PDB file of C-alpha atoms in Angstrom:
ATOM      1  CA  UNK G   1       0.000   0.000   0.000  1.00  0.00           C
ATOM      2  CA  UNK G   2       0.716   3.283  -0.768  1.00  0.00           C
ATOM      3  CA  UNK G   3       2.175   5.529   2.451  1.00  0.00           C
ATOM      4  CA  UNK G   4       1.359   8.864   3.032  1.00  0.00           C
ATOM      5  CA  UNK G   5       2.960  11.170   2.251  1.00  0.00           C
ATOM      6  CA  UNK G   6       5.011   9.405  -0.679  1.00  0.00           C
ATOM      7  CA  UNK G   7       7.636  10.618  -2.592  1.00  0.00           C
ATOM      8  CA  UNK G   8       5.239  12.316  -5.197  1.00  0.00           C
ATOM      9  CA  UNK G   9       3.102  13.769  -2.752  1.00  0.00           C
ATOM     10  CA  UNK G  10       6.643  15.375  -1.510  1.00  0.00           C
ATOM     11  CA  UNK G  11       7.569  16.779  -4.807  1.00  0.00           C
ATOM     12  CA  UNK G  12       3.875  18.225  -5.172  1.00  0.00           C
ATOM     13  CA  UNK G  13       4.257  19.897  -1.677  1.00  0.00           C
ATOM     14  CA  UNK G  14       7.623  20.956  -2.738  1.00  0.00           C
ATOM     15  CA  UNK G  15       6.999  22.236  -6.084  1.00  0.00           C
ATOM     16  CA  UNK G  16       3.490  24.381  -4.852  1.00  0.00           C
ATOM     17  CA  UNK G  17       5.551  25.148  -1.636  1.00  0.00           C
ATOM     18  CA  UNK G  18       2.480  24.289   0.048  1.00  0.00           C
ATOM     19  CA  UNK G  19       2.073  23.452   4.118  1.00  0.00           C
ATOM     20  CA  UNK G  20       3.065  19.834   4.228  1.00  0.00           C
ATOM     21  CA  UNK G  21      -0.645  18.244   5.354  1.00  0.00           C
ATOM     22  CA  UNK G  22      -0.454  15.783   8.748  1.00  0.00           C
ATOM     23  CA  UNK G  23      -1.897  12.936   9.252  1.00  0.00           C
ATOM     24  CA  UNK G  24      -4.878  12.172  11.185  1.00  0.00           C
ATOM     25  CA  UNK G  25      -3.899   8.805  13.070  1.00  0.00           C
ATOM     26  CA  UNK G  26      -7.930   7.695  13.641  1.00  0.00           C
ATOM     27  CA  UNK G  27      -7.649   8.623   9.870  1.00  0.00           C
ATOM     28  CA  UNK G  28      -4.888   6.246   9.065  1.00  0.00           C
ATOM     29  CA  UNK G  29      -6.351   3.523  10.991  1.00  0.00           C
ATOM     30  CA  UNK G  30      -9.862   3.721   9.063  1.00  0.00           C
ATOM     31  CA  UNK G  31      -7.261   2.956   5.733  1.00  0.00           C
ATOM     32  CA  UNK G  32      -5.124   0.415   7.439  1.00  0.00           C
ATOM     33  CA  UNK G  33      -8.246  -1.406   8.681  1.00  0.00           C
ATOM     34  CA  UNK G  34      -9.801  -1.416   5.107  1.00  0.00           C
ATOM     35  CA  UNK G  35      -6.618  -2.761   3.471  1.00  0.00           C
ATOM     36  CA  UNK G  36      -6.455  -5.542   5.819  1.00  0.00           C
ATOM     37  CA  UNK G  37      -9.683  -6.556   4.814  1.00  0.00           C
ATOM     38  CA  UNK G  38      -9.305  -6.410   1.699  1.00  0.00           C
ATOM     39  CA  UNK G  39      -5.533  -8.410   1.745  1.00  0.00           C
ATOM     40  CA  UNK G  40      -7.155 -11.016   3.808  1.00  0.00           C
ATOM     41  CA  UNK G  41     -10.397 -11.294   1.430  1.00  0.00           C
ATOM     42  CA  UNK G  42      -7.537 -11.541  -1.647  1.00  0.00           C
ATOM     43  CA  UNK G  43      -5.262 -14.278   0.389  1.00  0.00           C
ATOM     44  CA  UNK G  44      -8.760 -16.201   1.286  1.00  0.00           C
ATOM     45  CA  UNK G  45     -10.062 -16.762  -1.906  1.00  0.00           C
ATOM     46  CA  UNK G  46      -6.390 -17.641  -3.518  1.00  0.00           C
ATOM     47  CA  UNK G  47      -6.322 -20.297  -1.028  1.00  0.00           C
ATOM     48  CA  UNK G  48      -9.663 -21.461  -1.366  1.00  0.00           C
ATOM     49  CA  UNK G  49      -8.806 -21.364  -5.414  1.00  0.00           C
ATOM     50  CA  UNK G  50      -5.156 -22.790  -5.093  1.00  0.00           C
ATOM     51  CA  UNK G  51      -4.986 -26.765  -5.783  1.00  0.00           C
ATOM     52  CA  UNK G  52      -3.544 -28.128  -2.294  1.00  0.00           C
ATOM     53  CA  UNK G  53      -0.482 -29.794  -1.955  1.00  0.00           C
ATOM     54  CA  UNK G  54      -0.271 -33.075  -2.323  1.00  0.00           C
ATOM     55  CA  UNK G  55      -0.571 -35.724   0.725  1.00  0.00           C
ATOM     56  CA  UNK G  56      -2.262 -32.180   2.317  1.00  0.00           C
ATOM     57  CA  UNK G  57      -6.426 -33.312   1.216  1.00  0.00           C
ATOM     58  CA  UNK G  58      -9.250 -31.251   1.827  1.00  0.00           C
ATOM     59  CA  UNK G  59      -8.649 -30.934   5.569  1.00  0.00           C
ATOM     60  CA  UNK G  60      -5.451 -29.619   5.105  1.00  0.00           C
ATOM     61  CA  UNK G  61      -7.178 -26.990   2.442  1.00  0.00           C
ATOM     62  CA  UNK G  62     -10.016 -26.078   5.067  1.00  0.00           C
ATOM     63  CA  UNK G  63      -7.398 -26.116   8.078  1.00  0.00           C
ATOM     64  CA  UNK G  64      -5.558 -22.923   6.008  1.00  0.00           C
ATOM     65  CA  UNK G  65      -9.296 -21.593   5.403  1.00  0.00           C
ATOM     66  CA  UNK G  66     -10.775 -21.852   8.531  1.00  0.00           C
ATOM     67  CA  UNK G  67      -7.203 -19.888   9.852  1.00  0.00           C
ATOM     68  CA  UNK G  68      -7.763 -17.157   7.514  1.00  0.00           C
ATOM     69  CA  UNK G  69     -11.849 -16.626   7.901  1.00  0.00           C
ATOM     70  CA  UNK G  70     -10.903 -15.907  11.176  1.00  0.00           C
ATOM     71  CA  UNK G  71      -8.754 -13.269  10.444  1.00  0.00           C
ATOM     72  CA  UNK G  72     -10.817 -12.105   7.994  1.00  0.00           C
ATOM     73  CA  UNK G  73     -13.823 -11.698  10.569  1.00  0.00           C
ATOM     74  CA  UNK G  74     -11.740  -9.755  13.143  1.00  0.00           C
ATOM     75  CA  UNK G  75     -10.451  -7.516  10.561  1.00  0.00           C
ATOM     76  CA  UNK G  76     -14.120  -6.950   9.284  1.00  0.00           C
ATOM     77  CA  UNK G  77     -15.300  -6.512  13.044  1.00  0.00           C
ATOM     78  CA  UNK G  78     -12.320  -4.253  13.783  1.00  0.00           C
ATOM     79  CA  UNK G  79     -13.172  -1.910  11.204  1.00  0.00           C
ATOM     80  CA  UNK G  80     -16.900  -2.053  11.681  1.00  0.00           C
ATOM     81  CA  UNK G  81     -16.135  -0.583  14.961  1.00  0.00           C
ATOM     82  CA  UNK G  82     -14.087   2.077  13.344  1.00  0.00           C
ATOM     83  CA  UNK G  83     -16.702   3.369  10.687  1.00  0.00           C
ATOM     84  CA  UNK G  84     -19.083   3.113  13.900  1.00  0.00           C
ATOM     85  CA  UNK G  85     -17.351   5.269  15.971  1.00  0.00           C
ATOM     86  CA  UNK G  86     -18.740   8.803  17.246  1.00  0.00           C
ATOM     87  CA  UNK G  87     -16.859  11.559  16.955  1.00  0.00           C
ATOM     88  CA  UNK G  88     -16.082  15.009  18.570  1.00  0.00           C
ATOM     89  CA  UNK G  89     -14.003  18.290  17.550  1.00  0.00           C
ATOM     90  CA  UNK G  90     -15.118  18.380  13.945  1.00  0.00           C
ATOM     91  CA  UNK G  91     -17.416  21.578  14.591  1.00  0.00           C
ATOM     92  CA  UNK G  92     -15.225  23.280  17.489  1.00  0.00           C
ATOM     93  CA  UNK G  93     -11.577  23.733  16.210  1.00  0.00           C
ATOM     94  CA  UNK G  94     -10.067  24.096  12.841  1.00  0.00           C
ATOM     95  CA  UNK G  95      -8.433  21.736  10.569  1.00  0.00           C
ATOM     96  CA  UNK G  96      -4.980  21.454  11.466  1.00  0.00           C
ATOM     97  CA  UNK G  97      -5.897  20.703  15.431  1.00  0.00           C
ATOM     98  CA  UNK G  98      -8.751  17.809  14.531  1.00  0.00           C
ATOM     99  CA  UNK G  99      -8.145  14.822  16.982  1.00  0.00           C
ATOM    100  CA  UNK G 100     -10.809  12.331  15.924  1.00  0.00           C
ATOM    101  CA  UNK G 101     -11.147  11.317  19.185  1.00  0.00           C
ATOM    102  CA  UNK G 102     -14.081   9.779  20.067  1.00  0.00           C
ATOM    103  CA  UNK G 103     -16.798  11.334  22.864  1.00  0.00           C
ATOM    104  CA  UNK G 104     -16.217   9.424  25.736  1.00  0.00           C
ATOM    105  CA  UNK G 105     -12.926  10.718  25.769  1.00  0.00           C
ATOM    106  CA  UNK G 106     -11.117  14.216  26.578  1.00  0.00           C
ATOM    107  CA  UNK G 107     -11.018  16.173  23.291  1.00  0.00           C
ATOM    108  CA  UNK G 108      -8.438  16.907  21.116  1.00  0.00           C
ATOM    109  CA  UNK G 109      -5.680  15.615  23.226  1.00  0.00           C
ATOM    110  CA  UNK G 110      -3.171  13.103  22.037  1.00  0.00           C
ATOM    111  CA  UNK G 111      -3.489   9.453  23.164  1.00  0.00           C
ATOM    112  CA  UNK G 112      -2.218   8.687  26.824  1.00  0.00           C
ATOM    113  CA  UNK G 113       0.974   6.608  27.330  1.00  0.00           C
ATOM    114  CA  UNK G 114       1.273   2.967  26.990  1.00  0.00           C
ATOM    115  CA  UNK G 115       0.661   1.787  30.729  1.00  0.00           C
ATOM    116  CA  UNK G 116       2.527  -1.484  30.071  1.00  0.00           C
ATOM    117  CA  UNK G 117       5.408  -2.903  28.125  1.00  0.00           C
ATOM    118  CA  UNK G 118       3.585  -5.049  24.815  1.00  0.00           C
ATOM    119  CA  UNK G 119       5.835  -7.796  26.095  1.00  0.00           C
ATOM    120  CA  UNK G 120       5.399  -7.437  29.359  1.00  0.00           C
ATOM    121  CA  UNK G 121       1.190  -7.133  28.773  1.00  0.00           C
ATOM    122  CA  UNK G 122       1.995 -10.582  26.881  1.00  0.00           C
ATOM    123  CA  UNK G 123       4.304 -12.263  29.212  1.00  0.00           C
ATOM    124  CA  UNK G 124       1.060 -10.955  31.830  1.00  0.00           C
ATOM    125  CA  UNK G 125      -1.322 -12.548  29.284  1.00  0.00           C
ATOM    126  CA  UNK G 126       0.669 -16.205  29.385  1.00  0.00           C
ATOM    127  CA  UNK G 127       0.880 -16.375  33.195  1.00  0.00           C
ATOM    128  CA  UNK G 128      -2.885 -15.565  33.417  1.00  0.00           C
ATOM    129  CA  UNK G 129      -3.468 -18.715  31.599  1.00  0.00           C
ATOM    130  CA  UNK G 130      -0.860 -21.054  33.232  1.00  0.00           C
ATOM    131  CA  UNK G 131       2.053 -20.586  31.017  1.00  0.00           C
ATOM    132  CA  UNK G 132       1.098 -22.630  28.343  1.00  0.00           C
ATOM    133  CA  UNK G 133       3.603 -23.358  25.906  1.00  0.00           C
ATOM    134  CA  UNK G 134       1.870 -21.918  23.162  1.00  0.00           C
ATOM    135  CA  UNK G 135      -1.388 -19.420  22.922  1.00  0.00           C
ATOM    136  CA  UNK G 136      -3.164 -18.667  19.793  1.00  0.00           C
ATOM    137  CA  UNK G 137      -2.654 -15.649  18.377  1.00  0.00           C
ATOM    138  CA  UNK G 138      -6.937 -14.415  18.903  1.00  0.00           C
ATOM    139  CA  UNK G 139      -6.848 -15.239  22.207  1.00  0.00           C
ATOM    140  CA  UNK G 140      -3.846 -12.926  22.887  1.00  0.00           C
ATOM    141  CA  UNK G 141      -5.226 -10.531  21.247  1.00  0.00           C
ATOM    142  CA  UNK G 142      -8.640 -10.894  23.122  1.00  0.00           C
ATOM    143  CA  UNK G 143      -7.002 -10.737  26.766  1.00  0.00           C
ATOM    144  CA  UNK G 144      -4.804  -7.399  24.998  1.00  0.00           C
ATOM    145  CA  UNK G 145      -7.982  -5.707  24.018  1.00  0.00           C
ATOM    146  CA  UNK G 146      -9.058  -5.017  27.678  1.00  0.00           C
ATOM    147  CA  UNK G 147      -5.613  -2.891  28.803  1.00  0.00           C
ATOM    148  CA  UNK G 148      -5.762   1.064  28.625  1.00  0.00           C
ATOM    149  CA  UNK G 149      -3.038   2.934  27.111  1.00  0.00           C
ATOM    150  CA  UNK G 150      -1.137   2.542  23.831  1.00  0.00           C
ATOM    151  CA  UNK G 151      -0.116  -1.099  22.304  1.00  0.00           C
ATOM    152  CA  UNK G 152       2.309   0.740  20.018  1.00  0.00           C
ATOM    153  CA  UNK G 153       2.619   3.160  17.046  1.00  0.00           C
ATOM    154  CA  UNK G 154      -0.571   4.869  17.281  1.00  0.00           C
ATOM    155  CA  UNK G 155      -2.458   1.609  18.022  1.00  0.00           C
ATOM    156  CA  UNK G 156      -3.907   1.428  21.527  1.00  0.00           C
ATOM    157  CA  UNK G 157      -4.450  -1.918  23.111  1.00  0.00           C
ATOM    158  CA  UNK G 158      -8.628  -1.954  22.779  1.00  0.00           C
ATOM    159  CA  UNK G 159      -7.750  -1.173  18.676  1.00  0.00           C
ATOM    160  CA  UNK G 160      -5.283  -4.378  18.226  1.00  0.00           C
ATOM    161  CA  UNK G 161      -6.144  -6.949  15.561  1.00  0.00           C
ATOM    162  CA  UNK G 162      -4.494  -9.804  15.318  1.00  0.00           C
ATOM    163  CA  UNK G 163      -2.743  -8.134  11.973  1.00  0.00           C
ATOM    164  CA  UNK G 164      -1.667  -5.404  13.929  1.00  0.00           C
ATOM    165  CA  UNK G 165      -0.374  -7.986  17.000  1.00  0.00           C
ATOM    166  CA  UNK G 166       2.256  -9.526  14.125  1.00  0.00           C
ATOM    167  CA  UNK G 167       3.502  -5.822  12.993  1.00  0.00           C
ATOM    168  CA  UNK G 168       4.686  -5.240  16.294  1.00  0.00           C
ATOM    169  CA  UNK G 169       6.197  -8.259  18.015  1.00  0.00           C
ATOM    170  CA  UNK G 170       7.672  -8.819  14.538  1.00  0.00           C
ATOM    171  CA  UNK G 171      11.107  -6.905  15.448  1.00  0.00           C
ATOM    172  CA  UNK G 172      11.454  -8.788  18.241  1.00  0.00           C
ATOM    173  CA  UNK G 173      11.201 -12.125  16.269  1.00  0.00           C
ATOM    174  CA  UNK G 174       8.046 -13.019  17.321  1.00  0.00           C
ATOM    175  CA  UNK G 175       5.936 -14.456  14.873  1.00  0.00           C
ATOM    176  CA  UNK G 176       3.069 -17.149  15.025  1.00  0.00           C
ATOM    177  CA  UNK G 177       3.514 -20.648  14.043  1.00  0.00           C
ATOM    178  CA  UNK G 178       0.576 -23.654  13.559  1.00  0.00           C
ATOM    179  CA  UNK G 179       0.631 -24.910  16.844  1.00  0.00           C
ATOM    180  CA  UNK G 180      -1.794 -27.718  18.811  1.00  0.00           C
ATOM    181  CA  UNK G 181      -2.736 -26.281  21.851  1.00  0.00           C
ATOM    182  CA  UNK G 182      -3.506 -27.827  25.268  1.00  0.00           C
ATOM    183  CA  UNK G 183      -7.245 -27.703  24.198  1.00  0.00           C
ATOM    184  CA  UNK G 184      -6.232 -29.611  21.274  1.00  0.00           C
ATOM    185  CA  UNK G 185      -7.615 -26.526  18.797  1.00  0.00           C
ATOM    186  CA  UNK G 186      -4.596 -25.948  16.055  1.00  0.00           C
ATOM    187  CA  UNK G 187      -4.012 -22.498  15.792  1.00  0.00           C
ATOM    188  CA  UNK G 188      -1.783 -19.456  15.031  1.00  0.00           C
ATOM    189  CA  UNK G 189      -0.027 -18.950  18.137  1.00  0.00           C
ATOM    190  CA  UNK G 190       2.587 -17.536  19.890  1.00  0.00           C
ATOM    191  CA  UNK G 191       4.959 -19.492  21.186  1.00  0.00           C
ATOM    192  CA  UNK G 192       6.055 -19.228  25.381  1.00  0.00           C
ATOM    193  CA  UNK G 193       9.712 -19.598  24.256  1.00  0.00           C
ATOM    194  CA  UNK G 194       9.949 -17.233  21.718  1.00  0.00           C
ATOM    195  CA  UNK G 195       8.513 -14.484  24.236  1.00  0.00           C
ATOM    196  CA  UNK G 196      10.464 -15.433  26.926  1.00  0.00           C
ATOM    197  CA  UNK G 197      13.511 -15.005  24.343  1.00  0.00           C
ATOM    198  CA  UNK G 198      12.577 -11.309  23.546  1.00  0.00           C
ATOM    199  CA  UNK G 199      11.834 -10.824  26.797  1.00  0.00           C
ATOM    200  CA  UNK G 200      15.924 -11.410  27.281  1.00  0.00           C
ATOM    201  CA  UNK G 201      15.295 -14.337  30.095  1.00  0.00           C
ATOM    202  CA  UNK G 202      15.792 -17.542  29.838  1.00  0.00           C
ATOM    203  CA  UNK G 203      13.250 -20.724  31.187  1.00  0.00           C
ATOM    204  CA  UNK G 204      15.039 -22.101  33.935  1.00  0.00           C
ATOM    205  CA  UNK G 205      12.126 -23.847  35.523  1.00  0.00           C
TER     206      UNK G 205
END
């Protein structure tokens, strides 16, 4: 996707010598949202269109599916909520200052502070649930969701997807693997190890 601003969107601002415009992060999440959807609706239907491998079968084939329709549902959800949202500031400051913040919150001030480390809320999230070796990557995301403060970038925990999850434990090497979990459910998950590892301790128990 396209970032803004680009490189010709630059040049334009150079060339008019125009006010370089900035960007309105509830704006950019609207966009984001919508492109997920859309790159998870595209990957879904090449899989469901792809031949499967062979020695896979049809269960493999609906396994991959059923792991992408879920994705594709919180996506869809997640920017449902989004288009839903009410608004405030539009009619009582000018352009440049508009928050997009929603009512229930103080206008036109920036988001607050992340209250926890993301890898610390995770490592809280695994010891909630027993240290499990592995937990999918929706439930993490579900138990995220009900923290205050900011997840990372301009992301706040209540506004993570699981799309959004993977962006940001990506530079620390995290990234979710087919795992059966204790419930027997195979799932994208994180895996205990791999946290503790960017967490820089080791398992000695």
């Amino acid at each position: 996707m396209t970032t803004f601003p680009n490189f010709l969107d630059t040049v334009t601002t150079t060339l008019l010598g125009t006010k370089p415009l900035k960007e309105n992060p509830r704006h950019r999440a609207l966009l984001d949202a919508y492109t997920e959807v859309q790159n998870l609706e595209q990957r879904l239907l090449t899989a469901i269109t792809t031949p499967p491998e062979p020695g896979t079968g049809v269960s493999g084939l609906m396994e991959a599916c059923t792991d992408l329709l879920i994705e594709r549902l919180d996506a869809g959800y997640e920017l449902s909520r989004l288009l839903s949202a009410d608004y405030c500031c539009a009619a009582d400051v000018s352009e440049d200052d508009l928050c997009g913040l929603e009512q229930d919150e103080k206008c036109c001030q920036a988001p607050a502070e992340p209250t926890a480390d993301l890898l610390d809320a995770c490592s809280n999230v695994f010891a909630e649930l027993g240290d499990p070796h592995a937990v999918a990557s929706a439930d993490l995301v579900d138990a995220l969701r009900r923290l205050p403060g900011v997840a990372g970038n301009h992301w706040r925990y209540s506004d993570l997807t699981q799309a959004r999850l993977a962006e940001l434990l990506a530079p620390y090497g995290m990234q979710t693997r087919d795992i059966t979990l204790p419930d027997g459910r195979r799932r994208k998950s994180y895996r205990r190890e791999a946290l503790l590892v960017a967490l820089g301790v080791s398992d000695c128990c």
